[in-house]
PDB file of C-alpha atoms in Angstrom:
ATOM      1  CA  MET D 322       5.599  -9.802 -27.202  1.00  0.00           C
ATOM      2  CA  GLN D 323       5.952  -6.347 -25.673  1.00  0.00           C
ATOM      3  CA  PRO D 324       8.120  -6.082 -22.521  1.00  0.00           C
ATOM      4  CA  ILE D 325       6.238  -5.441 -19.257  1.00  0.00           C
ATOM      5  CA  ALA D 326       7.736  -3.358 -16.415  1.00  0.00           C
ATOM      6  CA  PHE D 327       6.510  -3.493 -12.831  1.00  0.00           C
ATOM      7  CA  PRO D 328       6.344  -0.739 -10.240  1.00  0.00           C
ATOM      8  CA  ASP D 329       8.930  -0.769  -7.449  1.00  0.00           C
ATOM      9  CA  GLY D 330       6.829  -2.338  -4.694  1.00  0.00           C
ATOM     10  CA  VAL D 331       9.039  -1.060  -1.891  1.00  0.00           C
ATOM     11  CA  ALA D 332       9.054   2.534  -3.175  1.00  0.00           C
ATOM     12  CA  LEU D 333       5.288   2.466  -3.684  1.00  0.00           C
ATOM     13  CA  VAL D 334       4.589   1.189  -0.137  1.00  0.00           C
ATOM     14  CA  VAL D 335       7.172   3.518   1.449  1.00  0.00           C
ATOM     15  CA  ASP D 336       5.501   6.513  -0.222  1.00  0.00           C
ATOM     16  CA  TYR D 337       2.045   5.291   0.748  1.00  0.00           C
ATOM     17  CA  LEU D 338       2.952   4.613   4.393  1.00  0.00           C
ATOM     18  CA  ARG D 339       4.731   7.954   4.835  1.00  0.00           C
ATOM     19  CA  GLY D 340       1.526   9.812   4.133  1.00  0.00           C
ATOM     20  CA  ARG D 341      -0.952   7.426   5.683  1.00  0.00           C
ATOM     21  CA  LEU D 342       0.939   6.863   8.954  1.00  0.00           C
ATOM     22  CA  ALA D 343       1.250  10.623   9.470  1.00  0.00           C
ATOM     23  CA  ALA D 344      -2.486  11.002   8.811  1.00  0.00           C
ATOM     24  CA  HIS D 345      -3.102   8.471  11.599  1.00  0.00           C
ATOM     25  CA  GLY D 346      -0.900  10.222  14.147  1.00  0.00           C
ATOM     26  CA  TRP D 347       2.395   8.411  13.489  1.00  0.00           C
ATOM     27  CA  ALA D 348       4.831  11.026  12.164  1.00  0.00           C
ATOM     28  CA  VAL D 349       7.709   8.556  11.898  1.00  0.00           C
ATOM     29  CA  PRO D 350      10.335   8.017   9.210  1.00  0.00           C
ATOM     30  CA  VAL D 351       9.490   5.301   6.671  1.00  0.00           C
ATOM     31  CA  VAL D 352      12.749   4.107   5.148  1.00  0.00           C
ATOM     32  CA  THR D 353      14.555   1.303   3.330  1.00  0.00           C
ATOM     33  CA  HIS D 354      17.687   1.364   5.531  1.00  0.00           C
ATOM     34  CA  VAL D 355      18.143   1.782   9.260  1.00  0.00           C
ATOM     35  CA  PRO D 356      18.857   5.484   9.799  1.00  0.00           C
ATOM     36  CA  ASP D 357      22.053   6.658  11.490  1.00  0.00           C
ATOM     37  CA  PRO D 358      21.428   8.042  14.020  1.00  0.00           C
ATOM     38  CA  ARG D 359      18.531   5.722  14.732  1.00  0.00           C
ATOM     39  CA  PRO D 360      15.300   7.510  15.749  1.00  0.00           C
ATOM     40  CA  PRO D 361      13.195   6.131  18.611  1.00  0.00           C
ATOM     41  CA  SER D 362      10.442   4.996  16.192  1.00  0.00           C
ATOM     42  CA  PHE D 363      10.512   4.257  12.475  1.00  0.00           C
ATOM     43  CA  VAL D 364       9.346   1.800   9.810  1.00  0.00           C
ATOM     44  CA  ARG D 365      11.699  -0.007   7.422  1.00  0.00           C
ATOM     45  CA  LEU D 366      10.622  -1.914   4.315  1.00  0.00           C
ATOM     46  CA  GLU D 367      12.533  -4.442   2.268  1.00  0.00           C
ATOM     47  CA  ARG D 368      11.635  -6.699  -0.657  1.00  0.00           C
ATOM     48  CA  VAL D 369      12.628 -10.183   0.430  1.00  0.00           C
ATOM     49  CA  GLY D 370      11.377 -12.183  -2.538  1.00  0.00           C
ATOM     50  CA  GLY D 371       8.243 -12.848  -4.491  1.00  0.00           C
ATOM     51  CA  THR D 372       7.763 -13.848  -8.081  1.00  0.00           C
ATOM     52  CA  ARG D 373       6.282 -12.665 -11.322  1.00  0.00           C
ATOM     53  CA  ARG D 374       2.947 -14.480 -11.380  1.00  0.00           C
ATOM     54  CA  ASP D 375       2.046 -14.079 -15.037  1.00  0.00           C
ATOM     55  CA  LEU D 376       2.616 -11.752 -17.976  1.00  0.00           C
ATOM     56  CA  VAL D 377       1.298  -8.654 -16.176  1.00  0.00           C
ATOM     57  CA  THR D 378       1.360  -9.502 -12.442  1.00  0.00           C
ATOM     58  CA  ASP D 379       4.291  -9.275 -10.031  1.00  0.00           C
ATOM     59  CA  GLY D 380       4.053 -10.557  -6.468  1.00  0.00           C
ATOM     60  CA  PRO D 381       6.674  -8.813  -4.342  1.00  0.00           C
ATOM     61  CA  ARG D 382       7.108 -10.189  -0.822  1.00  0.00           C
ATOM     62  CA  LEU D 383       7.752  -7.299   1.520  1.00  0.00           C
ATOM     63  CA  THR D 384       8.981  -7.356   5.095  1.00  0.00           C
ATOM     64  CA  VAL D 385       7.878  -4.443   7.252  1.00  0.00           C
ATOM     65  CA  GLU D 386       9.860  -3.719  10.421  1.00  0.00           C
ATOM     66  CA  CYS D 387       8.323  -1.371  13.003  1.00  0.00           C
ATOM     67  CA  TRP D 388      10.718  -0.019  15.629  1.00  0.00           C
ATOM     68  CA  GLY D 389       9.847   1.750  18.861  1.00  0.00           C
ATOM     69  CA  PRO D 390      11.297   2.859  22.182  1.00  0.00           C
ATOM     70  CA  SER D 391       9.284   0.102  23.896  1.00  0.00           C
ATOM     71  CA  GLU D 392       7.749  -3.187  22.799  1.00  0.00           C
ATOM     72  CA  GLU D 393       4.317  -1.646  23.306  1.00  0.00           C
ATOM     73  CA  ASP D 394       5.165   1.307  21.035  1.00  0.00           C
ATOM     74  CA  ALA D 395       6.614  -0.978  18.358  1.00  0.00           C
ATOM     75  CA  THR D 396       3.497  -3.182  18.535  1.00  0.00           C
ATOM     76  CA  ASP D 397       1.170  -0.174  18.279  1.00  0.00           C
ATOM     77  CA  LEU D 398       3.077   1.139  15.256  1.00  0.00           C
ATOM     78  CA  ALA D 399       2.993  -2.307  13.610  1.00  0.00           C
ATOM     79  CA  THR D 400      -0.746  -2.592  14.222  1.00  0.00           C
ATOM     80  CA  VAL D 401      -1.419   0.673  12.388  1.00  0.00           C
ATOM     81  CA  ALA D 402       1.129   0.014   9.610  1.00  0.00           C
ATOM     82  CA  ARG D 403      -0.280  -3.465   8.985  1.00  0.00           C
ATOM     83  CA  ALA D 404      -3.861  -2.171   8.788  1.00  0.00           C
ATOM     84  CA  LEU D 405      -2.749   0.469   6.304  1.00  0.00           C
ATOM     85  CA  VAL D 406      -0.829  -2.017   4.154  1.00  0.00           C
ATOM     86  CA  PHE D 407      -3.939  -4.194   3.868  1.00  0.00           C
ATOM     87  CA  ALA D 408      -5.909  -1.087   2.785  1.00  0.00           C
ATOM     88  CA  LEU D 409      -3.463  -0.439  -0.075  1.00  0.00           C
ATOM     89  CA  PRO D 410      -5.429  -2.069  -2.952  1.00  0.00           C
ATOM     90  CA  GLY D 411      -7.204   0.649  -4.881  1.00  0.00           C
ATOM     91  CA  TRP D 412      -5.302   3.525  -3.248  1.00  0.00           C
ATOM     92  CA  ARG D 413      -5.140   6.479  -5.665  1.00  0.00           C
ATOM     93  CA  GLY D 414      -4.725   4.354  -8.736  1.00  0.00           C
ATOM     94  CA  ALA D 415      -1.841   2.287  -7.352  1.00  0.00           C
ATOM     95  CA  ALA D 416      -1.324  -0.860  -9.365  1.00  0.00           C
ATOM     96  CA  VAL D 417      -1.902  -3.050  -6.285  1.00  0.00           C
ATOM     97  CA  TYR D 418      -4.823  -5.462  -6.551  1.00  0.00           C
ATOM     98  CA  ALA D 419      -4.428  -7.538  -3.411  1.00  0.00           C
ATOM     99  CA  VAL D 420      -2.287  -7.930  -0.312  1.00  0.00           C
ATOM    100  CA  ALA D 421      -1.857 -11.308   1.394  1.00  0.00           C
ATOM    101  CA  ASP D 422      -0.456 -12.049   4.833  1.00  0.00           C
ATOM    102  CA  VAL D 423       2.590 -14.328   4.703  1.00  0.00           C
ATOM    103  CA  GLY D 424       4.028 -13.679   8.148  1.00  0.00           C
ATOM    104  CA  GLY D 425       1.926 -12.128  10.864  1.00  0.00           C
ATOM    105  CA  PRO D 426       3.382  -9.683  13.348  1.00  0.00           C
ATOM    106  CA  ASN D 427       6.046 -11.029  15.653  1.00  0.00           C
ATOM    107  CA  THR D 428       8.323  -9.474  18.204  1.00  0.00           C
ATOM    108  CA  SER D 429      11.908  -9.487  16.976  1.00  0.00           C
ATOM    109  CA  PRO D 430      14.221  -7.114  18.888  1.00  0.00           C
ATOM    110  CA  ASP D 431      17.120  -5.752  16.863  1.00  0.00           C
ATOM    111  CA  PRO D 432      20.035  -8.183  17.327  1.00  0.00           C
ATOM    112  CA  VAL D 433      22.616  -5.359  17.426  1.00  0.00           C
ATOM    113  CA  SER D 434      20.950  -2.736  19.633  1.00  0.00           C
ATOM    114  CA  ALA D 435      18.173  -4.789  21.290  1.00  0.00           C
ATOM    115  CA  GLN D 436      15.772  -1.963  20.324  1.00  0.00           C
ATOM    116  CA  PRO D 437      12.179  -3.256  20.297  1.00  0.00           C
ATOM    117  CA  ARG D 438      10.954  -4.189  16.837  1.00  0.00           C
ATOM    118  CA  VAL D 439       7.853  -5.907  15.463  1.00  0.00           C
ATOM    119  CA  VAL D 440       8.057  -7.511  12.021  1.00  0.00           C
ATOM    120  CA  PHE D 441       5.441  -8.716   9.541  1.00  0.00           C
ATOM    121  CA  SER D 442       5.530  -9.809   5.887  1.00  0.00           C
ATOM    122  CA  VAL D 443       3.047  -9.516   3.058  1.00  0.00           C
ATOM    123  CA  GLU D 444       2.809 -10.300  -0.639  1.00  0.00           C
ATOM    124  CA  ALA D 445       1.236  -7.760  -2.956  1.00  0.00           C
ATOM    125  CA  GLU D 446      -0.226  -8.390  -6.380  1.00  0.00           C
ATOM    126  CA  MET D 447       0.899  -5.561  -8.634  1.00  0.00           C
ATOM    127  CA  ARG D 448       0.042  -4.950 -12.252  1.00  0.00           C
ATOM    128  CA  GLY D 449       2.765  -4.033 -14.697  1.00  0.00           C
ATOM    129  CA  ALA D 450       2.553  -1.879 -17.810  1.00  0.00           C
ATOM    130  CA  ALA D 451       4.008  -2.200 -21.268  1.00  0.00           C
ATOM    131  CA  LEU D 452       7.282  -0.360 -21.804  1.00  0.00           C
ATOM    132  CA  THR D 453       6.968   2.460 -24.258  1.00  0.00           C
ATOM    133  CA  PRO D 454       9.693   3.043 -26.812  1.00  0.00           C
TER     134      PRO D 454
END
């Protein structure tokens, strides 16, 4: 059996959201770690689980955190980011076939700074490819 490698789901979605959010009027950082200094608005992604479903399908579970200067701003950013994440299947040849909601948006202020934050989680179905020698 040939080994199958899967795309980095976080990197793929970070790249996708950077361009798509800006195109929809949200020129905010999209990152994997909280920036220092922390900007007023940004999006952070993290893989928090998921499993390989079969020989060629990975199912990364991703948490998306949307931060803003107010709860309303964080909610607005999350609304746009979530819509874009669900539009990911079929984007420019990305190996994403489906996105499923596993944790709808909820208000979750940062426990350290109390900065407003809205969080949601999804699972993506991503196709792998055979490793080449």
